[in-house]
Tab-separated table of C-alpha atoms in Angstrom:
chain	number	residue	atom	x	y	z
A	1	GLY	CA	0.066	-0.064	0.041
A	2	GLU	CA	0.510	3.909	-0.325
A	3	ASN	CA	3.203	5.326	2.283
A	4	VAL	CA	3.514	8.618	3.324
A	5	GLU	CA	6.508	9.797	4.890
A	6	GLN	CA	6.193	14.042	6.595
A	7	HIS	CA	9.317	15.993	7.328
A	8	PRO	CA	10.083	17.971	9.716
A	9	SER	CA	7.899	16.732	12.398
A	10	THR	CA	8.706	20.003	13.913
A	11	LEU	CA	9.253	23.278	12.891
A	12	SER	CA	9.640	26.444	14.729
A	13	VAL	CA	10.345	29.771	12.704
A	14	GLN	CA	9.676	33.947	13.221
A	15	GLU	CA	6.843	35.707	12.263
A	16	GLY	CA	7.736	36.907	8.731
A	17	ASP	CA	9.880	33.826	8.120
A	18	SER	CA	8.994	31.106	4.897
A	19	ALA	CA	8.251	27.863	6.633
A	20	VAL	CA	8.372	24.382	4.039
A	21	ILE	CA	7.212	20.757	5.494
A	22	LYS	CA	7.658	18.252	2.664
A	23	CYS	CA	6.810	14.843	1.936
A	24	THR	CA	7.469	11.877	-0.052
A	25	TYR	CA	4.956	8.894	-0.918
A	26	SER	CA	6.143	5.461	-2.098
A	27	ASP	CA	2.809	4.795	-4.373
A	28	SER	CA	3.851	6.588	-8.238
A	29	ALA	CA	-0.213	5.522	-9.309
A	30	SER	CA	-1.409	8.243	-6.662
A	31	ASN	CA	-2.526	11.237	-8.329
A	32	TYR	CA	-4.092	13.556	-6.042
A	33	PHE	CA	-2.232	15.036	-2.246
A	34	PRO	CA	-4.215	17.485	0.100
A	35	TRP	CA	-2.573	19.250	2.514
A	36	TYR	CA	-5.041	19.296	6.134
A	37	LYS	CA	-4.198	21.795	8.629
A	38	GLN	CA	-5.047	20.937	12.163
A	39	GLU	CA	-5.677	23.707	15.020
A	40	LEU	CA	-5.460	23.019	18.739
A	41	GLY	CA	-8.363	20.979	20.240
A	42	LYS	CA	-10.153	20.757	16.991
A	43	GLY	CA	-9.561	17.959	13.689
A	44	PRO	CA	-7.850	18.623	10.157
A	45	GLN	CA	-9.572	21.511	7.798
A	46	LEU	CA	-7.988	20.671	4.304
A	47	ILE	CA	-6.248	24.163	2.759
A	48	ILE	CA	-4.838	23.058	-0.061
A	49	ASP	CA	-4.645	20.530	-2.524
A	50	ILE	CA	-2.873	19.535	-5.687
A	51	ARG	CA	-3.701	17.035	-8.201
A	52	SER	CA	-1.275	15.309	-10.583
A	53	ASN	CA	-2.104	17.368	-13.534
A	54	VAL	CA	-0.014	20.530	-12.108
A	55	GLY	CA	2.836	21.042	-10.968
A	56	GLU	CA	2.067	24.237	-8.630
A	57	LYS	CA	-1.123	25.423	-6.655
A	58	LYS	CA	-1.308	28.616	-4.820
A	59	ASP	CA	-3.488	30.195	-2.195
A	60	GLN	CA	-3.004	33.845	-1.537
A	61	ARG	CA	0.363	32.622	1.212
A	62	ILE	CA	0.023	29.327	0.833
A	63	ALA	CA	1.421	27.317	-2.411
A	64	VAL	CA	1.896	23.736	-2.820
A	65	THR	CA	4.571	22.387	-5.327
A	66	LEU	CA	4.378	18.414	-6.481
A	67	ASN	CA	7.474	16.396	-8.040
A	68	LYS	CA	6.039	13.014	-10.002
A	69	THR	CA	9.092	11.756	-11.115
A	70	ALA	CA	10.854	12.356	-7.617
A	71	LYS	CA	7.495	11.547	-6.083
A	72	HIS	CA	7.235	14.441	-3.133
A	73	PHE	CA	5.748	16.803	-2.622
A	74	SER	CA	5.733	20.614	-0.558
A	75	LEU	CA	3.346	22.927	1.573
A	76	HIS	CA	5.093	26.212	1.188
A	77	ILE	CA	4.052	29.039	3.770
A	78	THR	CA	5.461	32.595	3.002
A	79	GLU	CA	5.274	36.087	5.756
A	80	THR	CA	3.826	33.294	8.353
A	81	GLN	CA	2.083	34.763	11.019
A	82	PRO	CA	1.211	33.185	14.748
A	83	GLU	CA	-2.176	32.125	13.707
A	84	ASP	CA	-0.374	29.533	10.996
A	85	SER	CA	0.929	28.368	14.256
A	86	ALA	CA	-0.918	24.479	13.969
A	87	VAL	CA	-0.320	20.832	12.731
A	88	TYR	CA	0.039	20.212	9.549
A	89	PHE	CA	-0.879	17.192	8.145
A	90	CYS	CA	0.188	15.610	4.053
A	91	ALA	CA	-1.570	13.557	1.898
A	92	ALA	CA	-1.447	11.274	-1.006
A	93	SER	CA	-4.244	9.516	-2.747
A	94	LYS	CA	-4.732	7.496	-5.900
A	95	GLY	CA	-8.439	6.701	-7.958
A	96	GLY	CA	-10.004	3.448	-6.509
A	97	SER	CA	-8.833	3.888	-2.665
A	98	TYR	CA	-11.177	4.754	-0.397
A	99	ILE	CA	-9.006	6.529	2.008
A	100	PRO	CA	-6.276	8.428	1.766
A	101	THR	CA	-3.265	8.093	3.432
A	102	PHE	CA	-2.164	10.546	5.885
A	103	GLY	CA	1.523	11.794	7.206
A	104	ARG	CA	2.536	11.414	10.367
A	105	GLY	CA	2.114	14.992	10.713
A	106	THR	CA	4.771	18.443	11.512
A	107	SER	CA	4.550	20.997	14.184
A	108	LEU	CA	4.727	24.344	12.920
A	109	ILE	CA	5.478	26.928	14.926
A	110	VAL	CA	5.349	30.963	14.623
A	111	HIS	CA	7.467	33.034	17.086
A	112	PRO	CA	6.159	37.020	17.713
B	1	ASN	CA	-25.430	22.070	8.040
B	2	ALA	CA	-23.354	21.296	11.399
B	3	GLY	CA	-20.711	18.822	9.491
B	4	VAL	CA	-19.553	15.976	11.584
B	5	THR	CA	-20.528	16.193	15.114
B	6	GLN	CA	-19.083	13.202	17.701
B	7	THR	CA	-20.134	13.007	21.143
B	8	PRO	CA	-18.665	12.845	23.102
B	9	LYS	CA	-16.218	15.482	23.549
B	10	PHE	CA	-14.102	13.894	26.786
B	11	GLN	CA	-14.635	10.506	28.011
B	12	VAL	CA	-12.538	8.462	30.957
B	13	LEU	CA	-13.452	4.714	31.007
B	14	LYS	CA	-11.924	1.795	33.106
B	15	THR	CA	-10.058	-0.682	31.951
B	16	GLY	CA	-12.334	-3.723	31.111
B	17	GLN	CA	-15.747	-1.452	30.512
B	18	SER	CA	-17.130	-0.333	27.200
B	19	MET	CA	-18.172	2.465	25.631
B	20	THR	CA	-19.819	3.660	21.634
B	21	LEU	CA	-18.479	6.654	20.341
B	22	GLN	CA	-20.645	8.462	17.928
B	23	CYS	CA	-20.426	10.007	14.691
B	24	ALA	CA	-22.855	12.199	12.249
B	25	GLN	CA	-22.478	13.603	9.140
B	26	ASP	CA	-25.522	15.833	7.872
B	27	MET	CA	-23.922	15.955	4.140
B	28	ASN	CA	-24.838	13.061	2.661
B	29	HIS	CA	-21.512	11.828	2.581
B	30	GLU	CA	-20.819	7.356	0.958
B	31	TYR	CA	-17.460	7.682	2.708
B	32	MET	CA	-16.892	7.368	7.090
B	33	SER	CA	-13.781	7.073	8.694
B	34	TRP	CA	-12.634	6.807	12.262
B	35	TYR	CA	-9.002	7.830	12.931
B	36	ARG	CA	-6.960	7.339	16.825
B	37	GLN	CA	-4.997	10.122	17.133
B	38	ASP	CA	-1.353	9.781	19.012
B	39	PRO	CA	1.555	11.954	19.578
B	40	GLY	CA	4.275	11.538	16.853
B	41	MET	CA	2.324	8.941	14.777
B	42	GLY	CA	0.040	11.641	12.946
B	43	LEU	CA	-3.716	9.852	12.019
B	44	ARG	CA	-3.586	6.155	12.078
B	45	LEU	CA	-7.450	4.309	9.992
B	46	ILE	CA	-9.514	2.379	12.847
B	47	HIS	CA	-12.112	1.392	10.193
B	48	TYR	CA	-14.044	3.209	7.583
B	49	SER	CA	-17.098	2.831	5.555
B	50	VAL	CA	-18.274	3.342	1.439
B	51	GLY	CA	-21.753	3.669	1.800
B	52	ALA	CA	-24.280	1.890	4.882
B	53	GLY	CA	-24.247	-1.886	5.125
B	54	ILE	CA	-20.730	-2.021	4.108
B	55	THR	CA	-17.622	-1.407	6.808
B	56	ASP	CA	-14.041	-2.779	6.566
B	57	GLN	CA	-10.956	-2.481	8.429
B	58	GLY	CA	-8.434	0.387	8.145
B	59	GLU	CA	-5.033	-0.138	9.994
B	60	VAL	CA	-4.887	-0.617	13.688
B	61	PRO	CA	-8.856	-2.165	14.046
B	62	ASN	CA	-8.360	-4.202	17.180
B	63	GLY	CA	-10.711	-3.540	19.820
B	64	TYR	CA	-13.085	-1.515	18.063
B	65	ASN	CA	-16.025	-2.367	15.626
B	66	VAL	CA	-18.392	-0.246	13.500
B	67	SER	CA	-21.237	-0.462	12.181
B	68	ARG	CA	-23.811	1.403	9.186
B	69	SER	CA	-27.271	1.386	9.269
B	70	THR	CA	-27.484	4.615	7.536
B	71	THR	CA	-25.953	7.045	5.409
B	72	GLU	CA	-25.577	9.941	8.879
B	73	ASP	CA	-24.188	7.997	11.770
B	74	PHE	CA	-21.353	5.869	12.006
B	75	PRO	CA	-19.765	4.920	15.423
B	76	LEU	CA	-17.203	3.456	16.641
B	77	ARG	CA	-17.794	1.095	19.457
B	78	LEU	CA	-15.140	-0.888	21.825
B	79	LEU	CA	-15.718	-3.898	23.557
B	80	SER	CA	-13.401	-3.627	26.616
B	81	ALA	CA	-11.085	-1.267	26.665
B	82	ALA	CA	-7.550	-0.984	27.374
B	83	PRO	CA	-5.205	1.768	28.354
B	84	SER	CA	-3.465	1.855	24.780
B	85	GLN	CA	-7.084	2.485	23.413
B	86	THR	CA	-5.889	5.669	25.402
B	87	SER	CA	-6.061	8.547	21.983
B	88	VAL	CA	-8.208	11.043	20.694
B	89	TYR	CA	-10.538	9.902	17.814
B	90	PHE	CA	-11.850	11.667	14.947
B	91	CYS	CA	-14.472	10.936	12.616
B	92	ALA	CA	-14.513	12.398	9.080
B	93	SER	CA	-16.495	11.875	6.138
B	94	SER	CA	-16.001	12.344	2.192
B	95	TYR	CA	-18.210	12.707	-0.249
B	96	GLY	CA	-17.377	9.570	-2.890
B	97	THR	CA	-14.118	8.866	-3.548
B	98	SER	CA	-10.479	9.112	-1.264
B	99	ARG	CA	-9.968	12.279	-3.622
B	100	ASP	CA	-12.625	14.086	-2.239
B	101	THR	CA	-12.156	16.848	0.095
B	102	GLN	CA	-11.825	15.208	4.358
B	103	TYR	CA	-14.395	16.858	6.180
B	104	PHE	CA	-13.062	15.938	10.225
B	105	GLY	CA	-15.011	16.252	13.525
B	106	PRO	CA	-13.927	17.615	16.608
B	107	GLY	CA	-12.342	14.503	18.252
B	108	THR	CA	-13.264	13.146	21.420
B	109	ARG	CA	-10.614	12.584	23.613
B	110	LEU	CA	-10.999	9.362	25.578
B	111	THR	CA	-8.113	7.684	28.955
B	112	VAL	CA	-8.722	4.170	29.671
B	113	LEU	CA	-7.708	3.949	33.289
């Protein structure tokens, strides 16, 4: 089955810096890669996703890049703010699968 | 829409007790799933369902039972609670496939003494 590895497990940055979280996947058939943000005491919530027919997608301060050849994808957050502090999960899935496979999560801490 | 709701929010059990975690969604989603979240382990899939009457095991199913009698509800049963089941449990639903957005509930924090 699919295996998704996520790094780093913890990321500490100063407000205004950029943050990058990286994930690799094992199944070359995977073609959908969402990112979820989990704020303290809440369930994860989708923030951005990318499909295998595109290499990059942006939404204001967040962007996701995908390298299908290397089987890795990354989340980029620019101009970080304290409210970006949360746990971020990447995931991967493919057609015919029922449930996406999640990475282990990255705890992002943005210091004011 | 209320989205995905879970009850209770917190629960303390003694070893050997049984209980049911409730999950309901009002979005007419076909797919529902249960995850447990432990420090450093991310989200691990316990059981999932692709429609009423259909369930299957995930990565960590031992000690848990599920059933799906209606589209809206997907309860998770702990038959004989063990300290290893101390965790935060999340229910999620999605419209149809693994490439649709997963909507998560607020979670149930369970402690087994």
